[in-house]
Amino acid sequence: MDQPVRFDMGSELWLLLEKLATFTEGTEATGGVTRLLYTQPWKEAQAFLAETMTEAGLDVRFDKVGNLFGRLQGSNPDVPVILTGSHIDTVRNGGKLDGAYGIMGGIAALKYLKETHGTPIHTLEVVSFCEEEGSRFPIAYWGSGNVTGLFDPHSGQELLDVEGTSLQSAMEASGFGLRGQPDCKRGDLGAFVELHIEQGVILERMAKQIGIVEAIVGQRRYSVSLRGEANHAGTTPMNMRSDAMACAAEMIVRLELLAARAAALVATVGRIQAAPNIPNVIPGTVEFTLDIRHDNEGTLSWFCDYLFQEYEDIANRRGLGLAITPWLATTPVPMDRSLAEQIEQVCGKLSLSHRRMFSGAGHDAQLFSPICPTAMIFVPSKAGISHSPDEYSSPEQLSDGVSVLASLLYEMAYEEQAT
Ligand SMILES: NC(=O)NC(NC(N)=O)C(=O)[O-]
Ligand SMILES: [Zn+2]
Ligand SMILES: [Zn+2]
């Protein structure tokens, strides 16, 4: 490919993404998408993607945990595979693009390369990772974590969703996690490139068409459990309460105050559950989640240690029991420098404005960075909105991202690499 090609495929992409978005729990009145791991909408979406990959001329297969791969076989079986793709699961009432765009864009890129340039030297694959968000079970990156060896396919017995269903049983009910199915861990990967929406407002504010990710922030997730005493809302004087909800409220306000003081750190309480969750009963127990992120591992650790000491003091002063359970810890991860430079050059050839940046969102790419050269390509998000039905990027922006991905994959897989 002497001169990279700038596609105009955004409208087609949007049609495919709109179709993918129909695979959702309930028809959210807000137009949001809810597609959680191993649910019926998840199965239907993976089946639709398998069809789409097949129509694109790719060889299709699932691995043991339900990761879906579309393969464009290369001429040289002795060189590593170049992988692209993203995750098919969503948050509850999320958008149409987070994850889905990287899969659909990867399929479109491989389809174009096969039809235009035939067989590559390196095998190219596009993957639909079964899960990344951590929205159903207290684990994130289940898909890429099994491909990179971080997780074992049969380590999900103890992981329960809010209904008490284990990941293992949900996986088997979906036809995965069975003996004889292909293993997940890959040892043949030469690079991973993920196309994704920015999910932030920097590219829009800076009027840049492409984001080149230099690093992905570190992330910690916890469950905080408080044990007080359920009691009558009408007959229990204020100074005789062991109120788990009031304690949680004090902790959540404290979290916001401390995070606001720690530059560039973000902290979120996304879920809270009270029991017995009845208006006229003082909550005896409350459980809430913490999601804390920063681009520096030392700051992340320091902040969590400081916060949890404060939580101990608050719980002791109020006479409540406190348990803090970690369930996700990822360190800040750099992307591959030379791939970032290569993307910069592709953007130049395509006359696409671009800038280097951090990702405040987590991505499957962060699990590949330690095992092979890894890169991420961002396209702008309207008003920076994501994890919301209002998540939007224009057809032109989506198309620009695929143009960059296709040009980069061509250079990586079709051109003899300088040794
Ligand atoms: N692309 C994402 O939205 N990733 C999300 N998921 C994880 N696992 O980080 C997140 O919360 O940032
Ligand atoms: Zn997400
Ligand atoms: Zn994502």
mmCIF file with all atom_site columns, C-alpha atoms and ligand atoms in Angstrom, residues 86-87 89 97-100 132-133 194-197 199 361-364 376 386-387 391, ligand 3:
data_model
loop_
_atom_site.group_PDB
_atom_site.id
_atom_site.type_symbol
_atom_site.label_atom_id
_atom_site.label_alt_id
_atom_site.label_comp_id
_atom_site.label_asym_id
_atom_site.label_entity_id
_atom_site.label_seq_id
_atom_site.pdbx_PDB_ins_code
_atom_site.Cartn_x
_atom_site.Cartn_y
_atom_site.Cartn_z
_atom_site.occupancy
_atom_site.B_iso_or_equiv
_atom_site.pdbx_formal_charge
_atom_site.auth_seq_id
_atom_site.auth_comp_id
_atom_site.auth_asym_id
_atom_site.auth_atom_id
_atom_site.pdbx_PDB_model_num
ATOM   1  C  CA . SER A 1 86  ? -11.991 -5.334 21.515 1.00 0.00 ? 86  SER A CA 1
ATOM   2  C  CA . HIS A 1 87  ? -14.770 -6.441 23.907 1.00 0.00 ? 87  HIS A CA 1
ATOM   3  C  CA . ASP A 1 89  ? -19.821 -6.839 26.665 1.00 0.00 ? 89  ASP A CA 1
ATOM   4  C  CA . LEU A 1 97  ? -19.638 1.945  20.563 1.00 0.00 ? 97  LEU A CA 1
ATOM   5  C  CA . ASP A 1 98  ? -17.552 1.053  23.654 1.00 0.00 ? 98  ASP A CA 1
ATOM   6  C  CA . GLY A 1 99  ? -15.851 -2.208 22.639 1.00 0.00 ? 99  GLY A CA 1
ATOM   7  C  CA . ALA A 1 100 ? -18.195 -2.917 19.724 1.00 0.00 ? 100 ALA A CA 1
ATOM   8  C  CA . GLU A 1 132 ? -13.902 -6.613 29.772 1.00 0.00 ? 132 GLU A CA 1
ATOM   9  C  CA . GLU A 1 133 ? -16.108 -4.305 31.826 1.00 0.00 ? 133 GLU A CA 1
ATOM   10 C  CA . GLU A 1 194 ? -7.040  -1.978 19.693 1.00 0.00 ? 194 GLU A CA 1
ATOM   11 C  CA . LEU A 1 195 ? -9.305  0.554  18.000 1.00 0.00 ? 195 LEU A CA 1
ATOM   12 C  CA . HIS A 1 196 ? -11.572 2.269  20.540 1.00 0.00 ? 196 HIS A CA 1
ATOM   13 C  CA . ILE A 1 197 ? -13.589 5.427  21.137 1.00 0.00 ? 197 ILE A CA 1
ATOM   14 C  CA . GLN A 1 199 ? -14.600 7.984  26.004 1.00 0.00 ? 199 GLN A CA 1
ATOM   15 C  CA . ALA A 1 361 ? -10.478 4.072  30.660 1.00 0.00 ? 361 ALA A CA 1
ATOM   16 C  CA . GLY A 1 362 ? -9.190  0.558  31.072 1.00 0.00 ? 362 GLY A CA 1
ATOM   17 C  CA . HIS A 1 363 ? -8.763  -1.598 27.984 1.00 0.00 ? 363 HIS A CA 1
ATOM   18 C  CA . ASP A 1 364 ? -7.934  -5.155 26.970 1.00 0.00 ? 364 ASP A CA 1
ATOM   19 C  CA . MET A 1 376 ? -4.354  1.798  20.813 1.00 0.00 ? 376 MET A CA 1
ATOM   20 C  CA . SER A 1 386 ? -19.414 7.171  27.351 1.00 0.00 ? 386 SER A CA 1
ATOM   21 C  CA . HIS A 1 387 ? -20.974 4.388  29.433 1.00 0.00 ? 387 HIS A CA 1
ATOM   22 C  CA . GLU A 1 391 ? -22.224 7.767  23.578 1.00 0.00 ? 391 GLU A CA 1
HETATM 23 ZN ZN . ZN  B 2 .   ? -14.092 -0.485 26.278 1.00 0.00 ? 3   ZN  B ZN 1
#
